[in-house]
Coordinates of N, CA, C and O in Angstrom, one line a residue:
M1 N 0.8 -1.2 0.0 CA 0.0 0.0 0.0 C 0.9 1.3 0.0 O 2.0 1.2 0.5
W2 N 0.3 2.3 -0.6 CA 1.0 3.6 -0.5 C 0.6 4.4 0.7 O -0.6 4.4 1.0
Y3 N 1.5 5.0 1.4 CA 1.2 5.8 2.6 C 1.8 7.2 2.3 O 2.7 7.3 1.5
V4 N 1.3 8.2 3.0 CA 1.7 9.6 2.7 C 2.5 10.1 3.8 O 2.1 10.0 5.0
I5 N 3.6 10.8 3.5 CA 4.5 11.4 4.5 C 4.4 12.9 4.2 O 4.6 13.4 3.1
Q6 N 4.1 13.7 5.2 CA 4.0 15.1 5.1 C 5.4 15.7 5.4 O 6.0 15.3 6.5
I7 N 5.9 16.6 4.6 CA 7.2 17.1 4.8 C 7.1 18.6 4.5 O 6.1 19.1 4.1
M8 N 8.3 19.3 4.6 CA 8.3 20.7 4.2 C 8.2 20.9 2.7 O 8.9 20.2 1.9
T9 N 7.3 21.8 2.3 CA 7.1 22.1 0.9 C 8.5 22.5 0.2 O 9.2 23.3 0.8
G10 N 8.7 21.9 -0.9 CA 10.0 22.3 -1.7 C 11.1 21.4 -1.3 O 12.2 21.5 -2.0
K11 N 11.0 20.5 -0.3 CA 12.1 19.6 0.1 C 11.8 18.2 -0.3 O 12.4 17.3 0.2
E12 N 11.0 18.0 -1.3 CA 10.6 16.6 -1.7 C 11.8 15.7 -2.1 O 11.9 14.6 -1.6
E13 N 12.6 16.2 -3.0 CA 13.7 15.4 -3.5 C 14.8 15.2 -2.4 O 15.3 14.1 -2.2
M14 N 15.1 16.2 -1.6 CA 16.0 16.1 -0.5 C 15.6 15.1 0.5 O 16.4 14.2 0.9
M15 N 14.3 15.1 0.9 CA 13.8 14.2 1.9 C 13.7 12.8 1.3 O 13.9 11.8 2.0
R16 N 13.4 12.7 0.0 CA 13.3 11.3 -0.6 C 14.7 10.7 -0.5 O 14.9 9.5 -0.2
E17 N 15.7 11.5 -0.9 CA 17.1 11.0 -0.8 C 17.5 10.6 0.6 O 18.2 9.6 0.8
M18 N 17.1 11.4 1.6 CA 17.4 11.2 3.0 C 16.8 9.8 3.4 O 17.4 9.1 4.1
I19 N 15.6 9.6 3.0 CA 14.9 8.4 3.4 C 15.6 7.2 2.7 O 15.9 6.2 3.4
T20 N 15.9 7.3 1.5 CA 16.5 6.1 0.8 C 17.9 5.8 1.3 O 18.4 4.7 1.3
R21 N 18.6 6.9 1.8 CA 19.9 6.7 2.4 C 19.9 6.1 3.8 O 20.8 5.4 4.3
N22 N 18.9 6.5 4.6 CA 18.9 6.2 6.1 C 18.0 5.1 6.5 O 18.1 4.6 7.6
L23 N 17.0 4.7 5.7 CA 16.1 3.6 6.1 C 16.5 2.3 5.4 O 16.9 2.3 4.2
P24 N 16.4 1.2 6.1 CA 16.7 -0.1 5.5 C 15.7 -0.4 4.4 O 14.5 -0.1 4.5
S25 N 16.3 -0.9 3.3 CA 15.4 -1.1 2.1 C 14.3 -2.2 2.4 O 13.3 -2.2 1.7
K26 N 14.5 -3.0 3.4 CA 13.5 -4.0 3.7 C 12.2 -3.4 4.3 O 11.2 -4.0 4.4
M27 N 12.3 -2.1 4.8 CA 11.2 -1.5 5.4 C 10.2 -0.9 4.4 O 9.0 -0.7 4.8
Y28 N 10.6 -0.7 3.2 CA 9.7 -0.1 2.2 C 10.1 -0.5 0.8 O 11.3 -0.9 0.6
E29 N 9.2 -0.5 -0.1 CA 9.5 -0.9 -1.4 C 9.9 0.3 -2.3 O 10.9 0.2 -3.1
D30 N 9.2 1.4 -2.1 CA 9.5 2.6 -2.9 C 9.2 3.9 -2.2 O 8.3 3.9 -1.3
C31 N 9.9 4.9 -2.4 CA 9.6 6.3 -1.9 C 9.7 7.2 -3.0 O 10.7 7.3 -3.7
F32 N 8.7 8.0 -3.2 CA 8.6 8.9 -4.4 C 7.7 10.1 -4.2 O 6.9 10.1 -3.2
Y33 N 7.7 11.0 -5.1 CA 6.7 12.1 -5.2 C 6.3 12.2 -6.6 O 7.0 11.8 -7.5
I34 N 5.1 12.7 -6.8 CA 4.5 12.7 -8.2 C 4.8 14.1 -8.8 O 4.5 15.1 -8.1
R35 N 5.3 14.1 -10.0 CA 5.6 15.3 -10.7 C 4.7 15.3 -12.0 O 4.4 14.3 -12.5
R36 N 4.5 16.5 -12.5 CA 3.8 16.6 -13.8 C 4.6 17.6 -14.7 O 5.3 18.5 -14.2
E37 N 4.4 17.4 -16.0 CA 5.0 18.3 -17.0 C 3.9 19.2 -17.5 O 2.8 18.7 -17.8
R38 N 4.2 20.4 -17.6 CA 3.3 21.4 -18.2 C 4.0 22.1 -19.3 O 5.1 22.4 -19.2
I39 N 3.2 22.2 -20.4 CA 3.8 22.9 -21.6 C 3.2 24.3 -21.7 O 2.0 24.5 -21.6
W40 N 4.1 25.3 -21.7 CA 3.7 26.7 -21.8 C 4.2 27.2 -23.2 O 5.2 26.8 -23.7
R41 N 3.5 28.2 -23.7 CA 3.9 28.9 -24.9 C 4.4 30.2 -24.4 O 3.8 31.0 -23.8
L42 N 5.7 30.4 -24.7 CA 6.4 31.7 -24.3 C 7.0 32.3 -25.6 O 7.9 31.6 -26.2
N43 N 6.6 33.4 -25.9 CA 7.1 34.1 -27.1 C 7.1 33.2 -28.4 O 8.0 33.1 -29.2
G44 N 6.0 32.5 -28.5 CA 5.7 31.6 -29.7 C 6.4 30.3 -29.6 O 6.3 29.5 -30.5
E45 N 7.2 30.0 -28.5 CA 7.9 28.7 -28.4 C 7.3 27.9 -27.3 O 6.9 28.5 -26.2
K46 N 7.3 26.6 -27.4 CA 6.9 25.7 -26.3 C 8.0 25.6 -25.3 O 9.1 25.3 -25.6
V47 N 7.6 25.7 -24.0 CA 8.5 25.5 -22.9 C 7.9 24.5 -22.0 O 6.8 24.5 -21.6
C48 N 8.7 23.4 -21.7 CA 8.3 22.4 -20.8 C 8.7 22.7 -19.4 O 9.8 23.0 -19.1
H49 N 7.7 22.6 -18.5 CA 8.0 22.9 -17.1 C 7.6 21.7 -16.2 O 6.4 21.2 -16.4
V50 N 8.5 21.2 -15.4 CA 8.2 20.1 -14.5 C 7.9 20.6 -13.1 O 8.7 21.4 -12.6
E51 N 6.8 20.2 -12.5 CA 6.5 20.7 -11.2 C 6.0 19.6 -10.3 O 5.5 18.6 -10.8
T52 N 6.1 19.7 -9.0 CA 5.6 18.7 -8.1 C 4.1 18.8 -8.0 O 3.5 19.9 -7.8
M53 N 3.4 17.7 -8.2 CA 2.0 17.6 -8.2 C 1.4 17.9 -6.8 O 0.4 18.6 -6.7
F54 N 2.0 17.3 -5.8 CA 1.5 17.5 -4.4 C 2.7 18.0 -3.5 O 3.3 17.3 -2.8
P55 N 2.9 19.3 -3.6 CA 4.0 19.9 -2.8 C 3.9 19.6 -1.3 O 2.8 19.7 -0.8
G56 N 5.0 19.2 -0.7 CA 5.0 18.9 0.7 C 4.6 17.5 1.1 O 4.4 17.1 2.3
Y57 N 4.5 16.6 0.1 CA 4.1 15.2 0.4 C 5.0 14.2 -0.4 O 5.3 14.4 -1.6
L58 N 5.4 13.2 0.3 CA 6.0 12.0 -0.3 C 5.1 10.8 -0.2 O 4.3 10.8 0.7
F59 N 5.3 9.8 -1.1 CA 4.5 8.6 -1.0 C 5.5 7.5 -0.8 O 6.6 7.5 -1.3
V60 N 5.1 6.5 0.1 CA 6.0 5.4 0.4 C 5.2 4.1 0.3 O 4.0 4.1 0.8
T61 N 5.8 3.1 -0.3 CA 5.1 1.8 -0.4 C 5.7 0.9 0.7 O 6.9 0.7 0.7
T62 N 4.8 0.4 1.6 CA 5.3 -0.4 2.7 C 4.2 -1.4 3.1 O 3.0 -1.1 2.9
E63 N 4.6 -2.5 3.7 CA 3.6 -3.4 4.3 C 3.5 -3.2 5.8 O 2.6 -3.7 6.4
D64 N 4.4 -2.5 6.4 CA 4.4 -2.3 7.8 C 4.5 -0.8 8.1 O 5.6 -0.3 8.5
P65 N 3.4 0.0 8.0 CA 3.5 1.4 8.2 C 3.9 1.8 9.6 O 4.6 2.9 9.8
E66 N 3.6 1.0 10.6 CA 3.9 1.4 12.0 C 5.4 1.3 12.2 O 6.0 2.2 12.8
A67 N 6.1 0.3 11.8 CA 7.5 0.2 11.9 C 8.2 1.3 11.1 O 9.2 1.9 11.6
L68 N 7.7 1.6 9.9 CA 8.2 2.7 9.1 C 8.0 4.1 9.9 O 8.9 4.9 9.9
Y69 N 6.9 4.2 10.5 CA 6.6 5.5 11.3 C 7.7 5.7 12.3 O 8.2 6.8 12.4
W70 N 8.0 4.7 13.1 CA 9.0 4.8 14.2 C 10.4 5.1 13.6 O 11.2 5.8 14.2
K71 N 10.7 4.5 12.5 CA 12.0 4.7 11.9 C 12.1 6.1 11.3 O 13.1 6.8 11.4
L72 N 11.0 6.6 10.7 CA 11.0 8.0 10.1 C 11.1 9.0 11.2 O 11.7 10.1 10.9
R73 N 10.7 8.8 12.4 CA 10.9 9.8 13.5 C 12.3 10.1 13.8 O 12.7 11.1 14.3
E74 N 13.2 9.2 13.4 CA 14.7 9.4 13.6 C 15.3 10.3 12.6 O 16.4 10.8 12.8
I75 N 14.6 10.6 11.5 CA 15.1 11.4 10.5 C 14.7 12.9 10.7 O 13.5 13.2 10.8
P76 N 15.6 13.8 10.9 CA 15.2 15.2 11.2 C 14.6 15.8 10.0 O 14.9 15.6 8.8
G77 N 13.6 16.7 10.2 CA 12.9 17.4 9.2 C 11.6 16.7 8.7 O 10.8 17.4 8.0
L78 N 11.4 15.5 9.0 CA 10.2 14.8 8.5 C 9.1 15.2 9.5 O 9.2 15.2 10.7
T79 N 7.9 15.6 8.9 CA 6.8 16.0 9.8 C 6.1 14.8 10.3 O 6.1 14.6 11.5
K80 N 5.4 14.0 9.4 CA 4.7 12.9 9.9 C 4.2 12.0 8.8 O 4.1 12.4 7.7
L81 N 3.9 10.8 9.2 CA 3.2 9.8 8.3 C 1.7 10.0 8.6 O 1.3 10.0 9.8
L82 N 0.9 10.3 7.6 CA -0.5 10.7 7.9 C -1.2 9.5 8.5 O -1.1 8.4 8.1
R83 N -2.1 9.9 9.5 CA -2.9 8.8 10.2 C -4.1 9.5 10.8 O -4.2 10.7 11.0
T84 N -5.1 8.7 11.2 CA -6.3 9.2 11.8 C -6.0 9.5 13.2 O -5.0 9.2 13.8
E85 N -7.0 10.1 13.9 CA -6.9 10.4 15.3 C -6.8 9.1 16.2 O -6.3 9.1 17.3
E86 N -7.3 8.0 15.6 CA -7.2 6.7 16.3 C -5.9 6.0 16.0 O -5.7 4.8 16.3
S87 N -5.0 6.7 15.4 CA -3.6 6.2 15.1 C -3.6 5.2 14.0 O -2.7 4.3 13.9
Q88 N -4.6 5.1 13.2 CA -4.6 4.2 12.0 C -4.0 5.0 10.9 O -4.4 6.1 10.5
F89 N -2.9 4.4 10.3 CA -2.2 5.0 9.2 C -3.1 5.1 7.9 O -3.7 4.1 7.6
L90 N -3.1 6.2 7.3 CA -3.9 6.4 6.1 C -3.2 6.0 4.9 O -2.1 6.4 4.6
S91 N -3.8 5.1 4.1 CA -3.2 4.7 2.8 C -4.0 5.2 1.7 O -5.1 5.6 1.8
V92 N -3.3 5.3 0.5 CA -4.0 5.7 -0.7 C -4.7 4.5 -1.2 O -4.2 3.4 -1.3
S93 N -6.0 4.7 -1.6 CA -6.8 3.6 -2.1 C -6.2 3.0 -3.4 O -5.5 3.6 -4.1
P94 N -6.5 1.7 -3.6 CA -6.0 1.0 -4.8 C -6.5 1.7 -6.1 O -5.7 1.8 -7.0
E95 N -7.7 2.3 -6.1 CA -8.2 3.0 -7.3 C -7.3 4.2 -7.5 O -7.0 4.5 -8.7
E96 N -7.0 5.0 -6.5 CA -6.2 6.2 -6.6 C -4.8 5.8 -7.1 O -4.1 6.5 -7.9
Q97 N -4.2 4.7 -6.5 CA -2.9 4.3 -6.9 C -2.9 3.9 -8.4 O -1.9 4.3 -9.1
D98 N -3.9 3.2 -8.9 CA -4.0 2.9 -10.3 C -4.0 4.2 -11.2 O -3.4 4.3 -12.2
F99 N -4.8 5.2 -10.7 CA -4.9 6.4 -11.4 C -3.6 7.1 -11.6 O -3.3 7.7 -12.6
W100 N -2.8 7.2 -10.5 CA -1.5 7.9 -10.5 C -0.4 7.2 -11.1 O 0.7 7.7 -11.4
K101 N -0.5 5.8 -11.3 CA 0.6 5.1 -11.9 C 0.7 5.4 -13.4 O -0.3 5.6 -14.1
I102 N 1.9 5.4 -13.8 CA 2.2 5.7 -15.2 C 2.5 4.4 -16.0 O 3.1 3.6 -15.5

């Protein structure tokens, strides 16, 4: 399942690298953020601009969100792994995952 990590806006790549360097690879399958390309016309020419789709959020694929949560707390600058008030970790639905996969 995909889980969402809230971080400081604009630090997506830096925090993704920090997670991949500091967390054991057996704790998660993938850590990523979603970007999109936008084409603008500037002075009659097409300009491709790549931007983060959800600024301030990373996505992580894991089977054990609780263990990941405790390990993420050791990394400075990470805000939180999103969860409900009852401490249930929020995952992205399978339908939404399929929609965002390329």
